[in-house]
PDB file of C-alpha atoms in Angstrom:
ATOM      1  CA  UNK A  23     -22.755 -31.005 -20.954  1.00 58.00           C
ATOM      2  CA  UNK A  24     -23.704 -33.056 -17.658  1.00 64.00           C
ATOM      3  CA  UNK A  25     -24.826 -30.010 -15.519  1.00 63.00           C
ATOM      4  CA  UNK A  26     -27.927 -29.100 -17.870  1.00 70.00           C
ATOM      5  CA  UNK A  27     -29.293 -32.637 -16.906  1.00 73.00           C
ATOM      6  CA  UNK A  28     -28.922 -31.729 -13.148  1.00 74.00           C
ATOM      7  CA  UNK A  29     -31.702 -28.922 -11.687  1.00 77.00           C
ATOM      8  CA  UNK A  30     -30.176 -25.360 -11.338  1.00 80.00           C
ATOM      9  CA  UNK A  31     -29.284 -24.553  -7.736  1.00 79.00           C
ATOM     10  CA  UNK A  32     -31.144 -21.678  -6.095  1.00 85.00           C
ATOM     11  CA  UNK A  33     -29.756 -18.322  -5.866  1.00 83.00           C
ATOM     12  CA  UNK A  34     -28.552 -18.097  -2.530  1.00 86.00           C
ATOM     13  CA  UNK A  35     -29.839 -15.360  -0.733  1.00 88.00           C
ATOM     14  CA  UNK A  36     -26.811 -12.664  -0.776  1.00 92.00           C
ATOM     15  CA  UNK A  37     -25.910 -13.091  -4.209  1.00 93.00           C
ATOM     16  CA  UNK A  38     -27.457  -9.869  -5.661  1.00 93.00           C
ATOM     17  CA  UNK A  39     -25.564  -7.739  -2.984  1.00 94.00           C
ATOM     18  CA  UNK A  40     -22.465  -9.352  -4.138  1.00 95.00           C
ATOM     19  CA  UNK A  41     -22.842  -8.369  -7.678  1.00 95.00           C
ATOM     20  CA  UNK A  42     -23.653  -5.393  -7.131  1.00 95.00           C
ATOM     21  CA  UNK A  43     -20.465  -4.409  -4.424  1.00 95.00           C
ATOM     22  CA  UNK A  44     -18.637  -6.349  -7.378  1.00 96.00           C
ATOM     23  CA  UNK A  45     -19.738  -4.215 -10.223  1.00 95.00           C
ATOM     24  CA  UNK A  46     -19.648  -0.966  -8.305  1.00 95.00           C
ATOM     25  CA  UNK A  47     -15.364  -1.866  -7.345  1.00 94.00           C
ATOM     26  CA  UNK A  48     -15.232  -2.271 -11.156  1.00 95.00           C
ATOM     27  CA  UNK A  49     -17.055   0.608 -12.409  1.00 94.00           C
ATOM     28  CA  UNK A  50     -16.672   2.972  -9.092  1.00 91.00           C
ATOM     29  CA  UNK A  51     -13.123   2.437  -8.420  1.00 87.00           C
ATOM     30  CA  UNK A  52     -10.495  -0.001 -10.261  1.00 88.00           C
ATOM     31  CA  UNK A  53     -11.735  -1.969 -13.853  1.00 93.00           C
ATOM     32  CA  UNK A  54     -11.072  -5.098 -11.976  1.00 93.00           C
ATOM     33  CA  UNK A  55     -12.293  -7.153  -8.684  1.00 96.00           C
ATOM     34  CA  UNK A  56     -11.758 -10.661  -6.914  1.00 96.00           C
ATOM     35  CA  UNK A  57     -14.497 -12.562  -5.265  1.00 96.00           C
ATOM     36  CA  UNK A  58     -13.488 -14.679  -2.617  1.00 95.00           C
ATOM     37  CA  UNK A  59     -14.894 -17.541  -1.136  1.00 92.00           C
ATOM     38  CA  UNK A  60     -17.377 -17.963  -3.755  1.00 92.00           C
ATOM     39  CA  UNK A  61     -19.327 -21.830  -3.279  1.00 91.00           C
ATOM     40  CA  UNK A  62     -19.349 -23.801  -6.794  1.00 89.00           C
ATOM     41  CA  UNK A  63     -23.020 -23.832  -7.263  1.00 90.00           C
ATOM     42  CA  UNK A  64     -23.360 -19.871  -6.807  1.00 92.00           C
ATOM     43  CA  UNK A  65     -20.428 -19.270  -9.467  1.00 93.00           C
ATOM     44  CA  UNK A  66     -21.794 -19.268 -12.782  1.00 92.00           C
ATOM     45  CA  UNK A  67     -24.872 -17.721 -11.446  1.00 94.00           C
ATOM     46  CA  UNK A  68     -22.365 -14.708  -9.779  1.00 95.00           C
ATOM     47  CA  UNK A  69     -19.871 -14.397 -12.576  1.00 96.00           C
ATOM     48  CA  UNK A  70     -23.711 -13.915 -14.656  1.00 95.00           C
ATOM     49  CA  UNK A  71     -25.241 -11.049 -12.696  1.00 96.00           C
ATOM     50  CA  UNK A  72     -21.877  -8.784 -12.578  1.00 96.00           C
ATOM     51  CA  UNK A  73     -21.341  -9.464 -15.993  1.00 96.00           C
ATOM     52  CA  UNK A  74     -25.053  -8.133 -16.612  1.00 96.00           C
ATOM     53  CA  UNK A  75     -24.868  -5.082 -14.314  1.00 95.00           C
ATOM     54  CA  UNK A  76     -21.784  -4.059 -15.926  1.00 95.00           C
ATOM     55  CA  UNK A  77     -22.895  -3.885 -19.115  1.00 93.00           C
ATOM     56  CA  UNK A  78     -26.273  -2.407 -18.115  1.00 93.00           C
ATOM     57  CA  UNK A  79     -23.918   0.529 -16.800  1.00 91.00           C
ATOM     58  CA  UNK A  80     -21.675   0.818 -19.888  1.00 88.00           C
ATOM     59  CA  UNK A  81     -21.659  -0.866 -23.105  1.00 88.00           C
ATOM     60  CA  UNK A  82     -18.354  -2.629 -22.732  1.00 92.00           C
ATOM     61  CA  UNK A  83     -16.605  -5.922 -22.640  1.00 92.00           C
ATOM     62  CA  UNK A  84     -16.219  -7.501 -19.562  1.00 95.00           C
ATOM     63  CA  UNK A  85     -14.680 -10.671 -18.574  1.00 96.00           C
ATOM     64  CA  UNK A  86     -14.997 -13.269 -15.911  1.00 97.00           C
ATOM     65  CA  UNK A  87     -12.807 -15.913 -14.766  1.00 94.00           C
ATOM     66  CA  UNK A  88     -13.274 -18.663 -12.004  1.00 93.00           C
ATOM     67  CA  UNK A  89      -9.990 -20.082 -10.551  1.00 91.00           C
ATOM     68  CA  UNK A  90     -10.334 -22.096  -7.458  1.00 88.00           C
ATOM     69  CA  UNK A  91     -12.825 -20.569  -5.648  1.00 83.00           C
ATOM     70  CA  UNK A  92     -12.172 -16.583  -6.732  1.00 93.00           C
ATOM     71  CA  UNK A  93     -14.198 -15.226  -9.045  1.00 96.00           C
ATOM     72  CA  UNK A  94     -11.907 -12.467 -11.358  1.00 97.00           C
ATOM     73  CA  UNK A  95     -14.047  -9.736 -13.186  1.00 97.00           C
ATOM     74  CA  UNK A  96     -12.093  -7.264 -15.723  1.00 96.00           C
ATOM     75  CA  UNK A  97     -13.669  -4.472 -17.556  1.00 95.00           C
ATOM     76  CA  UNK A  98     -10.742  -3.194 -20.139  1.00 94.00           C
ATOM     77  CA  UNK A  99     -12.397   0.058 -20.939  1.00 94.00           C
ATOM     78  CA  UNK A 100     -12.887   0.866 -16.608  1.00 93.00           C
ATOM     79  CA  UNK A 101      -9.505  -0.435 -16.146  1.00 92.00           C
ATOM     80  CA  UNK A 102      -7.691   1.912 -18.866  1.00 94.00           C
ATOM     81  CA  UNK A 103     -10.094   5.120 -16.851  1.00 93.00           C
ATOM     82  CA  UNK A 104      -8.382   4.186 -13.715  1.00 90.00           C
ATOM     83  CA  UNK A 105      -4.860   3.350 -14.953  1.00 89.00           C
ATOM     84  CA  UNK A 106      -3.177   6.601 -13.962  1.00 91.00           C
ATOM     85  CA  UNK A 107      -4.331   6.337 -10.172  1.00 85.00           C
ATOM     86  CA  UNK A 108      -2.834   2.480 -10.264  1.00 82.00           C
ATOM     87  CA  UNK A 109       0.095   3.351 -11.886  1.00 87.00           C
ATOM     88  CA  UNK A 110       0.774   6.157  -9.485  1.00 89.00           C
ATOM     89  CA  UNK A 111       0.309   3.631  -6.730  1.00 85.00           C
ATOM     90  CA  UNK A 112       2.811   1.410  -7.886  1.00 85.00           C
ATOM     91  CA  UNK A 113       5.206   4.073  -8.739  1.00 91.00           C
ATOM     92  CA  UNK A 114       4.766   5.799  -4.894  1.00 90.00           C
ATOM     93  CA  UNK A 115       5.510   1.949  -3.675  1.00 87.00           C
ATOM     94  CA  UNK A 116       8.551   1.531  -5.555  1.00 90.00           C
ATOM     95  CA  UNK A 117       9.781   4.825  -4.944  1.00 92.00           C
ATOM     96  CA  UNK A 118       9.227   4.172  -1.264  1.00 90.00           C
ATOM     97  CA  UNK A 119      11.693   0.977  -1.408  1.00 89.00           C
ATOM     98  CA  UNK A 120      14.286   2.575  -3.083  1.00 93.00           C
ATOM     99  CA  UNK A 121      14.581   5.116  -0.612  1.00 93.00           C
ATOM    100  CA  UNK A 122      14.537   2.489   2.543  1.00 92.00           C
ATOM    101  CA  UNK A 123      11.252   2.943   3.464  1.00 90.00           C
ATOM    102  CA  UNK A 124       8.533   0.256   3.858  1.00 85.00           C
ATOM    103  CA  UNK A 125       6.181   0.476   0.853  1.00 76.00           C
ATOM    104  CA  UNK A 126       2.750   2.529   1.791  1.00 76.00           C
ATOM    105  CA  UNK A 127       0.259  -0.690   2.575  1.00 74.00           C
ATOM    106  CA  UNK A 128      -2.404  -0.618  -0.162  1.00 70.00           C
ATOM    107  CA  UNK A 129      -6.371  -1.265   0.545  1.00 75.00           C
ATOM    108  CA  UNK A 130      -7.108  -3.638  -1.390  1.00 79.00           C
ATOM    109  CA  UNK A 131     -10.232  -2.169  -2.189  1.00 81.00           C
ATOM    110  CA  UNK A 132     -10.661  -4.634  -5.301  1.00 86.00           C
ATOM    111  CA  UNK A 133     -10.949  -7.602  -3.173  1.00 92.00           C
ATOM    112  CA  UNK A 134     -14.409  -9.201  -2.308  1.00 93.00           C
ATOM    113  CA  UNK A 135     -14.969 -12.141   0.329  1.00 92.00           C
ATOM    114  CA  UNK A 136     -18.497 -13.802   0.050  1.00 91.00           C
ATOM    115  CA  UNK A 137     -18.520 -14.760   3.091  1.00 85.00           C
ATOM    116  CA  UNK A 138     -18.329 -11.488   5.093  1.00 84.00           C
ATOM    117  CA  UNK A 139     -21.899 -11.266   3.322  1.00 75.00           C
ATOM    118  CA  UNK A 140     -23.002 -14.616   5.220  1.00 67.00           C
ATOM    119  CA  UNK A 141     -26.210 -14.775   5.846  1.00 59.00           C
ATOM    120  CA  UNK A 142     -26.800 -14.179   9.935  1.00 48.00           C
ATOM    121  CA  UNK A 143     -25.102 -10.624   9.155  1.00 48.00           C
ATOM    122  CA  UNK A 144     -27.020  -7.816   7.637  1.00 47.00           C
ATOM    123  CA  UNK A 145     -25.740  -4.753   5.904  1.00 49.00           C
ATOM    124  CA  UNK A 146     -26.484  -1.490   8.026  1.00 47.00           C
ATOM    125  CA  UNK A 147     -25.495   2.155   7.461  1.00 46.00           C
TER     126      UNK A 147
END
């Protein structure tokens, strides 16, 4: 109720590219992502955009969570398209330990930091 009587902070400058690496991870690639690093005042305005491109892409729930510091985004209907490739994952890395072997080390290809995206660095091909 407070933070309406204080002035919005301005959209810092990388927060567009964020959403959209965000909402391409969910929609491209796993149904779920976690932005790291994330400053308080940029939050709401972060968890907002993905939340918006995602449904401009597909007419489907999606929820956001903020838990110190990490944004969590979950799309239910993205997540159940790309639940055969994570549960094959997770079966290859538990087949791996029971035979001895070190499990397979996973990108972790859902995982977002915003501060890779700082603002002296640019985003090149």
């Amino acid at each position: 109720m407070i933070d309406r009587h204080f002035p919005k902070p301005e959209p810092d400058d990388r927060l567009a590219l964020v959403a959209q690496l965000a909402t391409d991870v969910v929609m491209d690639r796993r149904g779920y992502v976690e932005i790291h690093h994330v400053p308080g005042d940029q939050q709401d305005a972060l968890r907002k955009a993905v939340r918006a491109a995602i449904r401009r892409r597909t007419d489907h729930p999606v929820r956001t969570y903020s838990i110190n510091g990490v944004i969590y985004v979950e799309c239910q209907a993205m997540y159940d398209r790309y639940a055969r490739q994570n549960d094959r994952e997770a079966a290859d890395a538990v087949g791996a330990v029971l035979r001895g072997e070190p499990p397979r080390q996973r990108e972790r290809d859902w995982v977002i930091s915003w501060a890779t995206w700082g603002r002296h660095l640019t985003p090149g091909p």
